[in-house]
Structure formats: C-alpha cells, structure tokens
XYZ file of C-alpha atoms in Angstrom:
611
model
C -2.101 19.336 -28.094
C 0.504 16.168 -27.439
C 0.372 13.552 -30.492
C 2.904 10.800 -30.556
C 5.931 10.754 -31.699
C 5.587 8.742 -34.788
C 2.355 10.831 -35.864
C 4.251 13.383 -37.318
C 6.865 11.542 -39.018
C 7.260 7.853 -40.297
C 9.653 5.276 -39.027
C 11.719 5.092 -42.158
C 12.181 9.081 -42.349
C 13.547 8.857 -38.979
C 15.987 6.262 -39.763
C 16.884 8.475 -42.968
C 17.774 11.454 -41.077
C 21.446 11.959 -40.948
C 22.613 11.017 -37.124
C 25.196 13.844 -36.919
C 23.360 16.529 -38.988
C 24.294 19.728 -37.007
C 21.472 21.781 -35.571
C 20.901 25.575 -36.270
C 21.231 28.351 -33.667
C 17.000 28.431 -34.378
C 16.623 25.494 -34.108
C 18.264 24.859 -30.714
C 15.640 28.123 -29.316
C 12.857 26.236 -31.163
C 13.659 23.176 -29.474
C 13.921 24.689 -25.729
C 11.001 26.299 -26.473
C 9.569 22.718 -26.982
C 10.930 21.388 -23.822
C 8.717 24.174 -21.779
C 5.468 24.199 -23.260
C 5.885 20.211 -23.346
C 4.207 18.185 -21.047
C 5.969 15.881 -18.333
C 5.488 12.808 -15.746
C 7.685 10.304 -13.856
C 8.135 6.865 -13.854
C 9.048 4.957 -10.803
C 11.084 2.385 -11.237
C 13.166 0.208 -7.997
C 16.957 0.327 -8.009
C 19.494 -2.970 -8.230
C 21.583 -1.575 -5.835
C 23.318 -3.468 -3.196
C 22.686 -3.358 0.111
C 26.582 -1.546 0.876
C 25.392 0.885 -1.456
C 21.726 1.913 -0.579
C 23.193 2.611 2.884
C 25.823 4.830 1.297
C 23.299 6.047 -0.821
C 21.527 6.944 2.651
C 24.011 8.328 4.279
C 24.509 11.267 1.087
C 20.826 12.108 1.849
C 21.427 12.562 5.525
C 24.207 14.560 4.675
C 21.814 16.623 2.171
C 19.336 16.869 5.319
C 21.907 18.494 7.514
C 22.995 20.779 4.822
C 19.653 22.183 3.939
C 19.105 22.438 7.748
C 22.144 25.041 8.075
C 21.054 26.675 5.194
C 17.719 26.819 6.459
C 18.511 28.330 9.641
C 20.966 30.934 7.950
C 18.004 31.737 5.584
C 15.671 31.993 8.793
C 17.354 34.561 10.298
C 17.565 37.007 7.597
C 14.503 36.161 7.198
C 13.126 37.403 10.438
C 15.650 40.176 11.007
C 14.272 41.299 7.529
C 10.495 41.084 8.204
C 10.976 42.711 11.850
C 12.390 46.336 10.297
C 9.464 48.379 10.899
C 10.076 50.713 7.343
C 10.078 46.684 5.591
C 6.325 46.255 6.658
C 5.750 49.722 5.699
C 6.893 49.543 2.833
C 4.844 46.316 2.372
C 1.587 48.368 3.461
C 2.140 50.776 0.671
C 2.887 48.704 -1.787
C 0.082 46.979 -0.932
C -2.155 50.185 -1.493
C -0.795 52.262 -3.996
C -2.453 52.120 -7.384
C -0.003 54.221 -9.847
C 2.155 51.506 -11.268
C 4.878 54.165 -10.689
C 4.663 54.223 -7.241
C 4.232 50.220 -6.966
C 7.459 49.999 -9.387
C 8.806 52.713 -6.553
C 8.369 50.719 -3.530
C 9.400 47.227 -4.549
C 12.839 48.458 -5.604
C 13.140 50.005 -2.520
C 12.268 46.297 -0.719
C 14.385 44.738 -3.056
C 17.453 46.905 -2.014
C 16.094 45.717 1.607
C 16.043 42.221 0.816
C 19.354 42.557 -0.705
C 21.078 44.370 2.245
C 19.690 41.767 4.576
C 20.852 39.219 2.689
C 17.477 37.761 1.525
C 18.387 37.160 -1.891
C 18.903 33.720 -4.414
C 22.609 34.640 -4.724
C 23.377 34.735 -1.273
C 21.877 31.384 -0.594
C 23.624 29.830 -3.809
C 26.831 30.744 -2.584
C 26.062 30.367 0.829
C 25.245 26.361 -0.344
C 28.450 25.990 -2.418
C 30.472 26.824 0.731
C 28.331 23.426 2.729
C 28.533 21.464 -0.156
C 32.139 21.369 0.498
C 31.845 20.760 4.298
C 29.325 18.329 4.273
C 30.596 16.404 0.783
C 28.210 16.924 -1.042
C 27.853 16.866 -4.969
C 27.430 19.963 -6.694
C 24.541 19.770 -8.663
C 22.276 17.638 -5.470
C 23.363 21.027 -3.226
C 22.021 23.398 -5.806
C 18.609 21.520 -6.086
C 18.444 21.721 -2.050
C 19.631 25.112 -2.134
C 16.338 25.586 -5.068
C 13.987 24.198 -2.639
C 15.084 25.909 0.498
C 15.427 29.117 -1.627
C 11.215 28.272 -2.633
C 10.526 28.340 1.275
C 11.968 31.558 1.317
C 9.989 32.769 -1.486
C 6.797 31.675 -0.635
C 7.382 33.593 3.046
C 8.070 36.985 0.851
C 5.752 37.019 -1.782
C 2.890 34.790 -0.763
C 1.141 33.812 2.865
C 3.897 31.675 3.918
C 4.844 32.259 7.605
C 8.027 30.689 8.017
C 10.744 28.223 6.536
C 10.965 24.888 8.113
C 13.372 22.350 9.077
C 13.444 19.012 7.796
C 13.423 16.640 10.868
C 15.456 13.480 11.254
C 14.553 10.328 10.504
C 13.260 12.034 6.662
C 15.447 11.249 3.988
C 15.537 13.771 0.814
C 15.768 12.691 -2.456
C 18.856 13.252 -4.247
C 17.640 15.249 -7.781
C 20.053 16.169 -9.881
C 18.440 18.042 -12.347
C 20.915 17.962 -15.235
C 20.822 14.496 -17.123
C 24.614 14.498 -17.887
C 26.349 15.210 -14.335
C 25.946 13.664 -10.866
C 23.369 10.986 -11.955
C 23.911 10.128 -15.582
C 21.389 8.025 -17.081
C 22.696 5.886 -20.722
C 21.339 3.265 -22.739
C 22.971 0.023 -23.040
C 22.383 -3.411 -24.427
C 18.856 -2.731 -24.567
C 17.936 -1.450 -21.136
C 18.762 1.066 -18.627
C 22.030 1.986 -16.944
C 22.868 4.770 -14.037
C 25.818 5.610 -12.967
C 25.993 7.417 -9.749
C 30.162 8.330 -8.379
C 31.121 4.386 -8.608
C 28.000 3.120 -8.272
C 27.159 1.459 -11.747
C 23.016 -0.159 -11.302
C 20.382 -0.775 -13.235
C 16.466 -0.602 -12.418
C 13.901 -3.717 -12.132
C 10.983 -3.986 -14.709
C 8.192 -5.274 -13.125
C 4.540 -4.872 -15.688
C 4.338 -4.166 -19.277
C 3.661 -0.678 -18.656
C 7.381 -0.004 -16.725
C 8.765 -1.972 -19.901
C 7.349 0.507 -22.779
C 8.221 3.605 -20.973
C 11.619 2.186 -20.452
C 11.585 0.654 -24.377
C 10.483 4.814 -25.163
C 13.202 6.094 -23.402
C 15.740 3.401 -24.620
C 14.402 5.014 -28.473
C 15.263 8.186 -27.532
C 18.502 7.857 -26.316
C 19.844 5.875 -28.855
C 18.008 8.144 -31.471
C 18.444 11.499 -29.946
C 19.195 13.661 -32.775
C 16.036 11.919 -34.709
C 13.630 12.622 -32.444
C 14.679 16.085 -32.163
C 14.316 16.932 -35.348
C 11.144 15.009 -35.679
C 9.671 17.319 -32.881
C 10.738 20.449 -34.547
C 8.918 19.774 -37.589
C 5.892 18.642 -36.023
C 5.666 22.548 -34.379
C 6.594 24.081 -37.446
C 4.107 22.305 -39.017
C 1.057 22.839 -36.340
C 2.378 24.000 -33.520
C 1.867 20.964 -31.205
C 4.360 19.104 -28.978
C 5.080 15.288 -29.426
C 5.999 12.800 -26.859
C 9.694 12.597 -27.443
C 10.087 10.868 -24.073
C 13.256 12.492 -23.508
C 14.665 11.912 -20.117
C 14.647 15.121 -18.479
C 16.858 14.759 -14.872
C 16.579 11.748 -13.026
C 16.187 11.338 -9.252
C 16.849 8.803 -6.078
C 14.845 8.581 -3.798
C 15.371 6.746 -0.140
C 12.523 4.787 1.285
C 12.179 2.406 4.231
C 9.096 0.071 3.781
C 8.104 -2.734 6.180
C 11.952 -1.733 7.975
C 13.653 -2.304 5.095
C 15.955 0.257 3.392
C 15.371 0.865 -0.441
C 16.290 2.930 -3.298
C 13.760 4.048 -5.631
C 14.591 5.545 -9.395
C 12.588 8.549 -10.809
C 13.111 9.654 -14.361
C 11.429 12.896 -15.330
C 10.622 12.025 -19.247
C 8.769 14.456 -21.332
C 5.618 13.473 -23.220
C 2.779 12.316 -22.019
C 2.683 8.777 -20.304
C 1.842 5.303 -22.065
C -1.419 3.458 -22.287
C -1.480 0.692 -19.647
C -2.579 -2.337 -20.955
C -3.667 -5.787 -19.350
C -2.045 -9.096 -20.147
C -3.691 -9.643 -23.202
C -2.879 -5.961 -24.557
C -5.950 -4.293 -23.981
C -6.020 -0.809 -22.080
C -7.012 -1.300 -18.770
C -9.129 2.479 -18.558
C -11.740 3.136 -21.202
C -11.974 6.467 -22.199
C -15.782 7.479 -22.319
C -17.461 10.334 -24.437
C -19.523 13.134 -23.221
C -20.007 15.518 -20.233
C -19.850 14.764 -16.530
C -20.749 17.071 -13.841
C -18.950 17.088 -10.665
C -19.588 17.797 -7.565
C -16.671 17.615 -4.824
C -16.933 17.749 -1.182
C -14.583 17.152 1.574
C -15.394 13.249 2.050
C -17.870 12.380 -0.880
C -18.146 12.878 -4.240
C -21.484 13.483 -6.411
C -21.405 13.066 -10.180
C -23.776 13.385 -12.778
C -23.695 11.886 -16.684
C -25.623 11.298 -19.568
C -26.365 7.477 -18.298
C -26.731 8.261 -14.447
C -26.237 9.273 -11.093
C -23.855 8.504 -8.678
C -23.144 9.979 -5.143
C -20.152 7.927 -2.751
C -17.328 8.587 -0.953
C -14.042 9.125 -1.723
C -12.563 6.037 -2.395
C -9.744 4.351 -0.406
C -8.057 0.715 -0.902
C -7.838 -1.474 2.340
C -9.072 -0.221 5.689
C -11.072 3.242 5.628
C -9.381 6.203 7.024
C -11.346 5.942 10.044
C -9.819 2.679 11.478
C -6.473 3.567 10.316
C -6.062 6.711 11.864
C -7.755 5.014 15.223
C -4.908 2.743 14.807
C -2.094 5.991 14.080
C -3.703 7.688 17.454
C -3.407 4.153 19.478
C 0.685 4.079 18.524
C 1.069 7.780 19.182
C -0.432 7.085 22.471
C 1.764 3.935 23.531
C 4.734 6.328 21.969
C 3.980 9.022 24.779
C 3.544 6.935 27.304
C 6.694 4.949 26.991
C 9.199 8.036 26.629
C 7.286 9.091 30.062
C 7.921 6.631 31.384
C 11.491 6.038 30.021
C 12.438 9.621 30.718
C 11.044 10.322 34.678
C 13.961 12.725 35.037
C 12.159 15.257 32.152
C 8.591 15.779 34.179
C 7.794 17.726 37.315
C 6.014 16.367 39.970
C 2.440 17.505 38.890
C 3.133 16.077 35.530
C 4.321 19.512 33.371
C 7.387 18.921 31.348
C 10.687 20.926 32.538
C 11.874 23.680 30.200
C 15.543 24.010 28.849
C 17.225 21.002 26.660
C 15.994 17.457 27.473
C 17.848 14.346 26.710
C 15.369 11.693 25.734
C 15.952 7.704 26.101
C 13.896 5.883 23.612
C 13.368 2.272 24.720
C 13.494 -0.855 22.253
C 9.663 -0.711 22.478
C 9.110 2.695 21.586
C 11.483 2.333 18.533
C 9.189 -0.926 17.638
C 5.973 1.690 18.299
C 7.800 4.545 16.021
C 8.802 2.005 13.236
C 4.775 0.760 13.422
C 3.604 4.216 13.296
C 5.583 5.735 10.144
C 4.683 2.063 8.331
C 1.131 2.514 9.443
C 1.254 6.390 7.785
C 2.662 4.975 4.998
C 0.214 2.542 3.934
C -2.620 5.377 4.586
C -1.210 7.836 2.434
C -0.645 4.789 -0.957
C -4.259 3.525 -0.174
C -6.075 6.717 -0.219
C -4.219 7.514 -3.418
C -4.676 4.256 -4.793
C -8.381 4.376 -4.343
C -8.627 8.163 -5.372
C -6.894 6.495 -8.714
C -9.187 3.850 -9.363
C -12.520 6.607 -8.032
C -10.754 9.200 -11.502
C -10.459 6.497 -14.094
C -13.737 5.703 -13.439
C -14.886 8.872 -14.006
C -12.717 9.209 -16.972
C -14.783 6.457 -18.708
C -17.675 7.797 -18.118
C -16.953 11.179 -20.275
C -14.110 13.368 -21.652
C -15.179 16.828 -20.267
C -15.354 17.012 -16.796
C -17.290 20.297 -15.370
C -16.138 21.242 -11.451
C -15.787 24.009 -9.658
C -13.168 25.390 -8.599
C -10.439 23.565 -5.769
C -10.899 24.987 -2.315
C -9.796 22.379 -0.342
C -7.500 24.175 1.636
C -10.101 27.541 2.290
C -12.211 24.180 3.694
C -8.800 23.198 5.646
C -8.866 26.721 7.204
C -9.469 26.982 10.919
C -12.255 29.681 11.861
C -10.967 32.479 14.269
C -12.827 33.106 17.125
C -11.063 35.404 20.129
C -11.744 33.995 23.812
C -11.368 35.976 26.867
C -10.782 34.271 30.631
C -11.481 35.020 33.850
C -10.047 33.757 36.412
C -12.339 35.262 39.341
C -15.306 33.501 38.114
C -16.424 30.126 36.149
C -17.597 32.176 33.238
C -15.901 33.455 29.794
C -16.317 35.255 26.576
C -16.206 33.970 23.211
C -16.469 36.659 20.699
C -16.313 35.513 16.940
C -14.637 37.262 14.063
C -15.005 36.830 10.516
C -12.929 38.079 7.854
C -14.710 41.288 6.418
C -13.483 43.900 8.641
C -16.224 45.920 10.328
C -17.912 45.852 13.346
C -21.779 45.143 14.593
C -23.311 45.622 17.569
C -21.909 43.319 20.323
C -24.534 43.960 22.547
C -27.236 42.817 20.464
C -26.275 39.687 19.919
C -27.284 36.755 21.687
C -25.961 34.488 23.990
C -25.131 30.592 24.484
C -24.465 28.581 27.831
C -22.637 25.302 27.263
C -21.067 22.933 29.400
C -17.561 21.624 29.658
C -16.840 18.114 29.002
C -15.929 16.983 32.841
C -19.671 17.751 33.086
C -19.910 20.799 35.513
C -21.728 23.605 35.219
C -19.182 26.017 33.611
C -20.867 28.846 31.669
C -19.544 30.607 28.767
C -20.733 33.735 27.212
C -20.895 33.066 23.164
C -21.382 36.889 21.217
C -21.137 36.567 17.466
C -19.718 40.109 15.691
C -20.464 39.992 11.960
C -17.547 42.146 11.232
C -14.869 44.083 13.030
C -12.870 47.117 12.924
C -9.860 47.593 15.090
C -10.332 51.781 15.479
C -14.364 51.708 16.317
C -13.917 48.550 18.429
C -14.814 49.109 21.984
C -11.683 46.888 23.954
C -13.138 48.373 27.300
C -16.423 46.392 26.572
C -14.362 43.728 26.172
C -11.325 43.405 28.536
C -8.717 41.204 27.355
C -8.714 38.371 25.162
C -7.110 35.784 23.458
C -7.386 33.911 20.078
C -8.086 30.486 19.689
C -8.923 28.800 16.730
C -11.666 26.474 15.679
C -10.798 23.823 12.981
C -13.532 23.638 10.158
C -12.909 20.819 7.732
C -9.354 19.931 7.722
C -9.757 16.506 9.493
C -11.827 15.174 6.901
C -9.515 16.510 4.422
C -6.644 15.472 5.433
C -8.441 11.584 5.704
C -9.496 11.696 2.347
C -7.222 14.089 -0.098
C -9.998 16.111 -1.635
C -7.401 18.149 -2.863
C -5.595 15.321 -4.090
C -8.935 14.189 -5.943
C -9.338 18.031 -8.025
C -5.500 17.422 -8.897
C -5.285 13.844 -10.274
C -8.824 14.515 -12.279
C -7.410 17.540 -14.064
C -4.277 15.763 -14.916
C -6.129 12.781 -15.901
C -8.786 14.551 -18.207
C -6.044 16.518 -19.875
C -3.523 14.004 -20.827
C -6.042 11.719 -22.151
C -7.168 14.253 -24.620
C -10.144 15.605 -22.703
C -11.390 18.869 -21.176
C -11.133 19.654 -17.808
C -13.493 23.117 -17.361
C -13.614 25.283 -14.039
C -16.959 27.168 -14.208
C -16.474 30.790 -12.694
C -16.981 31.628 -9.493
C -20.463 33.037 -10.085
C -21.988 30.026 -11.028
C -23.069 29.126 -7.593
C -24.351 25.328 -8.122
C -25.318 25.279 -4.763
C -27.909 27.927 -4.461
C -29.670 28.026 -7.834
C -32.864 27.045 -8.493
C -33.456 26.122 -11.854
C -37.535 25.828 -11.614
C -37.676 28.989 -10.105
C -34.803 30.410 -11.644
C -33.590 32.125 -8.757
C -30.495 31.942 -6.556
C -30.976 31.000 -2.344
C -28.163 30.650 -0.048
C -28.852 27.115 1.666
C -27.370 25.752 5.158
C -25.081 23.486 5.452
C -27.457 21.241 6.900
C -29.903 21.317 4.358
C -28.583 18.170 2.544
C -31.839 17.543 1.079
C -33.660 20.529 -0.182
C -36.722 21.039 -1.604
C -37.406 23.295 -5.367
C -40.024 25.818 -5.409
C -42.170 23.295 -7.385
C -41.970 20.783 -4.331
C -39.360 18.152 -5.556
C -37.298 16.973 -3.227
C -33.319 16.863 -4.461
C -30.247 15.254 -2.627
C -27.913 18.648 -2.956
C -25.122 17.402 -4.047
C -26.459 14.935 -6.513
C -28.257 18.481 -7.836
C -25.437 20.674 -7.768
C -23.426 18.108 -9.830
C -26.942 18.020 -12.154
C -26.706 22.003 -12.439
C -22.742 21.751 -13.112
C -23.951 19.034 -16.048
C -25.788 21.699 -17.544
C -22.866 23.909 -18.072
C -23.320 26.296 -21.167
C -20.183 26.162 -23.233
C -20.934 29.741 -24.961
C -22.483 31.811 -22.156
C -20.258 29.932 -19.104
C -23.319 30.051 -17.335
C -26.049 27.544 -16.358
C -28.247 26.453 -19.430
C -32.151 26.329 -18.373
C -32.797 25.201 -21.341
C -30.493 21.755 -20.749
C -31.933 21.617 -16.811
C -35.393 21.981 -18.193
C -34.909 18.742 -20.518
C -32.970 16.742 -18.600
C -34.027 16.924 -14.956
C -36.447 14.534 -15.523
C -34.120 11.812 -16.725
C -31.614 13.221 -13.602
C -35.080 13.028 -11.086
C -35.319 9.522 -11.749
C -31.813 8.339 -11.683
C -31.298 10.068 -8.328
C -34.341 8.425 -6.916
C -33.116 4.985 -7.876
C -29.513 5.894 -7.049
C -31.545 6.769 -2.796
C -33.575 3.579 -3.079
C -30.490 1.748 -3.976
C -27.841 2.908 -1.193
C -31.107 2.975 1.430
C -32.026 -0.863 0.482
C -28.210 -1.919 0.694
C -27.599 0.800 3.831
C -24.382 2.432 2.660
C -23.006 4.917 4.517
C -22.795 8.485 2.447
C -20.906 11.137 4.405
C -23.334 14.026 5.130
C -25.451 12.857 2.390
C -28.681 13.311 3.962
C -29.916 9.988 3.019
C-alpha cells in the first residue's frame, strides 16, 4: 500500500527532526529495502538547453549508438559461436528434460562453464564496454547503462525465446541514463526549482501545467529535506509496513528527439512514489475515481466492458486520424521512398529489376530525405495518438469502478504468425500446403480434404490445401510429401500493432493499482468465452460467431457477454458466480440491447462486433 508522505508524519515533526542526525547500519538496509518494494514513474519535463548544446548533446548519443553497436556485434558472435557447439544444445535438451533437481543443478553449471569459456558472460561485456568508453569518449556511468541493455539482449537470447541481439540503426538516437543521481547527470535544487548539470552544461527544465509544477515542487521537498523524509519513510514501515511517496529522484535521463525537424532535448526523472493528482484550472482532479466492479473484455481492436450502470462495447480509442488513414498515409511515403532511391540509384538494379548482391552505395536525393523526414514525423504522431486515446479510453474506465476483472494479456500469442509448410513444383501449376499446429503428433494426411484457390493475377493456379492436426517428425511420412518449405501466415498482429492492445492491458493495470484499486486476472480456466451460464455448460464457439445464441434462445453480442461473465467474477471461489449471472443478466440483457439499438441507429462502426 503507497500513502503520502505527510500521512505518516506531520509537517512540524518533520521540521523537528535533526537535519544531520546520523543513520544506523539498520536503518540504511531498512531504507534500501524501501527503495525496492517502492513504487516508481517518470516525469517528462523539456530541457533549456541551447541549441550549441542539444547538438552536442546529440552527438554523445551517436557516439553511445556506435558503441553499443561494437559491443553488440562482439556479443553476437559469442553468441552464435556459443549456441552452434553441438554438446551446448545438448546440454540445453537435457536440462530441459531432466526432473532430479540434481541433475538440472548438474547441467546448468556445466553451460555456465560454456558460457563462460565462450565468453558469454556480464563481466566480459562490462569490461569489454569500459575499453569503448574510452575510444569512443564516452562517460562512464552512460557506457555501463548501454553495456546493461545490450547485456539484456543477450540474456533474453539465453534464457528466454529471444533469437538474436540487434543493432540499433542510424538515424535512432539513445537516451543517455545515467542511473546514479550523483555522477554524470547530477540533478540539485536551487532557488526554488530545478537545476542539471551535465560536463559544463548547467540547464534547467520548462514547467508547462500545474501538474509538471507539483511533481517538480515534490521533488524540490525532498531534496532540500532529504534526511526528513527518510526517516519519515522508515517509521511509516516500522509502523505498518507500507511505503510512502518520498518522491525521491531516483537517476535521471536525456533523451534526444526530433519533432516536426527540429532537434530537442527531453528530461526524465525517475522519482519514487506514486504520481500526483492532476487537477484542472480551478483545482479539481480531472479523472474521477468510480466505485465498484467492471468486467472487461479485450480484443485486438475493440474493447467490451460491463458495470453496475451499463454496457459499453467500442473500439480502441485513438486521438486524430484512425490508424487506418494514417498507416495508408505511412505505406504512400514508403512507396514514394522506394521509388526515388530506384530511381536515384540505376547503377544498384539488374536489368529485369532484381537488386545486385555485394555492398551498394546508395544516393538519397533532397526529395527522398523530405519523404524520410515525413515518414518518421508521420510514425511519430501515430504512436502519441494511439496512446493518447488509449489514455483517455483507461481513465474512463477507471471512473467507472475500482476493480477491474480481465483476463489475462495475450496480445503477443494474438501477434503470432501461424506456421503452415508449403511445397513447390516447378513442373506443374499446382502446390501443397500442409498445416502444422503446435501439439506435436501426426493425423492422417490422406484423409483430409482439399481446397482449390486462385492466385490474385486471376489464373487458374491450383493449390492443394491438407490440414494435419498434429505432427511428429519420426512417424512422419517425408516421401508422401517431397520437399517443402515454411511460410508463415500472420494472424492478428496488424491489428495489434494499429491499436496497442497490449499497450491497453498495461496502462489499465498500472492505472487501477496506483489509484488504490484492484486489478484481478481470473485464471486461465475461466473461459468467458465458452460458458454458458443458463445452461451451465462450457462450448467452444468460432471465431465468427460474434453473436451467439444461449440454450434458452437469447441472443448475446459475445463480447459484451464475456465481459458480463468476467463481471460476475467470484472473489472466494475465483470462478464464475451463477448466482450473480442469474440476478443480473437481466439488467445486462437490457443494457446490451439499448447499447445495439444505439450504435445501429447512429451506424458506428464496431470492429468484428457482429452488429
């Protein structure tokens, strides 16, 4: 639980507290202690730099860029000499299958000492960064953060599904985070505001609402009352055990941006606590904070939710043009991009059109530069709308109850692309497309059917569709079915990547939880989508069906239902109460209907809503 920082102790006790009162050696591991389990956020705030320094300021980050890179590409190739050593991936194989702890403790010393004679390890690529910091002149502190995040890549390759560690291209400018308040980027309080001091560089940061000045004024009080607030804190988890908002700066960050062609340089200060109320002009908080329980449903462009006053089913929200026009608009300028470096760069295609192989040099026009400058603006704006408008779409929910019921984020399963294996032949105008799932064993080929389709320049191509349920590499026949190769089919990701569903299950659980509410995934056998409360029975439904009918006849808009069966959440059993749909559905029945008749009668647009 966060309370504030004056909750625990008055203003005059603070003031009473001796300034220079030395802390214990317990009270200095109570007080890290404090700074884990306590929450953070960052505030944003625009530099008042000059313009000779923002490009100097620039410059650093480049040099960052092309550190990381040759870091990166060290890191990548012990990397990949590591994961090609045939007794690594065995090793991998049985730790993946041994079930004695002994043997699992067994095997992942063993790839430890592999990782570590490959060089794989966090010290080599520390001191492998501490030897480029000095080459490229680059602070200390701002190389080990890129060294941290390069060093993450690598991690994420080793011990989860990553693939490989990537490159950061040109033209992207890294933030320089240096994540130790009193070196590199030192942030003080003076004459009532903020002050950074970066090398030479002395700037301050421009306040532009009410809300930037009382995080600022918080941060001021803690700084000039450090040892105060610390010892305010420790009390207050001695006493109960919760964590106040100190709003101690934690590390503080710059971060390069172009907007609209212009270069800028953006402060963010890490401050622990929770962040402040906004307020309007006259004081009043701008989000209400509503009472109750809200069911939601989530879905890759639209969003269903169900409360104790109503229904509501929409899409996800965006500010300014919908994702639709502006990523017409990103293809046209990708477009006019290719087809001015074609035709800037003749000497870099083949006659029938194919690009040569080896190293290319590339002449961008004055044009294409305009087109390129368009294009990352035009991404820009995409990516602050959506999340504006996914902001607005959670603070409404937010005032319309403090527990918030949703299953669980799989936004990027959705994003996954379905594998399917293809096989071509070039003697006749015919191929096979055999699809795979994921469980492992194989069906009968042969008994499956078959679908002719035709290709998109409209001739009469066949191609020979078999589904396999499941596969198994020893008891599948390859004879039956020659060569092939994979190609895989996207599912949702498009749609995902217009809207941010992920982005949507992210900001709601932050929001519900540092606004004192509950935030509650319901297990993965609660199936929303497939129960039937009148019947009390569980069917597996198309995707299709988007309205489907209950075994007593009523006709329900699914997702408006599943949010309905997520409202009726059973805090004790974690289960679906029939006793809560049985009362409420009719209340729910008739809010649904009106919430059809009302986006019918005014024709919104739903995304695979059924209506």
């Amino acid at each position: 639980m966060i309370t504030t920082p004056y909750a625990a102790m008055s203003t005059d006790a603070l003031m009473s507290m001796n300034s220079d009162e030395v802390m214990s050696s317990a009270d200095k591991q109570l007080l890290k202690q404090i700074h884990k389990q306590s929450s953070r956020h960052v505030l944003k705030l625009e530099s008042t730099l000059s313009a000779k320094d923002i490009c100097q300021l620039f410059k650093v980050s480049n040099r960052i860029r092309l550190a990381g890179n040759e870091l990166t590409n060290k890191m990548r190739k012990n990397l990949n000499r590591l994961t090609r050593t045939k007794q690594y991936r065995n090793l991998l194989e049985l730790y993946g299958k041994a079930d004695n702890p002994a043997d699992k403790k067994n095997y992942a010393q063993q790839l430890k000492q592999m990782q570590e004679n490959e060089n794989v390890t966090w010290d080599f690529c520390r001191k492998t960064m501490q030897t480029l910091q000095v080459n490229y002149k680059i602070d200390a502190v701002l190389a080990l953060t890129k060294a941290e995040a390069v060093w993450k890549g690598v991690e994420t390759c080793l011990y989860r599904n990553g693939k490989t560690i990537h490159f950061t291209e040109e033209g992207v400018y890294p933030a320089l985070i240096a994540k130790q308040i009193n070196r590199c980027i030192i942030l003080t309080a003076k004459d009532g505001s903020l002050q950074f001091k970066y090398g030479s560089m002395v700037f301050g940061a421009k306040i532009n609402d009410t809300f930037e000045q009382e995080e600022a004024d918080a941060v001021i009080h803690y700084l000039t009352n450090k040892s105060q607030m610390d010892k305010a804190a420790i009390d207050c988890y001695k006493d109960n055990g919760s964590c106040i908002s100190t709003y101690r700066p934690c590390y503080v960050s710059l971060v390069p941006q172009i907007i609209r062609g212009k270069r800028r340089i953006y402060i963010h200060i890490c401050i622990e606590g929770t962040p402040k109320v906004k307020r309007n002009k006259n004081g009043q908080p701008r989000h209400a904070l509503g009472q109750g329980v809200v069911g939601e449903d989530l879905g890759p462009r639209s969003i269903a939710i169900t409360h104790k006053d109503g229904v509501f089913l929409e899409n996800i929200r965006c500010v300014g043009k919908k994702p639709e026009a502006v990523q017409e608009e990103i293809a046209n300028l990708q477009s006019a991009i290719a087809r001015s470096l074609i035709a800037t760069n003749p000497q870099n295609f083949n006659d029938d059109g194919s690009m040569k192989s080896g190293n290319l040099i590339w002449k961008v026009s004055n044009n294409c530069k305009k087109k390129i400058s368009q294009f990352k603006d035009c991404c820009r704006r995409k990516s602050i709308n959506i999340h504006l408008g996914i902001n607005q779409l959670v603070n409404y929910i937010r005032s319309l109850g403090d527990t918030l019921i949703i299953e669980e984020n799989n936004a990027s399963a959705l994003a996954k692309r379905g594998r399917s294996i293809v096989k071509s032949n070039a003697n006749s105008n015919t191929s096979c497309a055999v699809a795979l799932n994921t469980n492992g064993a194989q069906s009968n080929a042969q008994q499956q059917s078959s679908a002719i389709k035709s290709n998109s320049n409209g001739s009469n191509q066949a191609q020979s569709v078999i589904t396999i349920q499941s596969f198994d590499k020893q008891d599948f026949n390859y004879s039956l079915i020659g060569e092939y190769r994979v190609k895989l089919m996207k599912r949702f990701g498009r749609s995902i990547y217009k809207y941010c569903m992920g982005y949507v299950w992210a900001h709601a659980q932050q929001k519900f939880l540092n606004t004192g509410g509950q935030f509650i995934i319901v297990p993965r056998n609660y199936r929303a989508s497939q129960y039937d409360h009148t019947a009390d029975t569980y069917t597996k439904r198309k995707l299709s069906d988007r309205m489907i009918t209950l075994s007593d006849g009523t006709v329900v808009q699914r997702d408006c239902y599943s949010s309905f069966l997520l409202y009726c959440y059973s805090f004790d059993s974690k289960a679906i109460d029939k006793d809560k749909c049985n009362v409420e559905f009719a209340r729910f029945l008739k809010n649904e209907q009106d919430l059809i008749a009302y986006i019918k009668a005014h024709k919104i647009n739903v995304f695979n809503s059924g209506i």
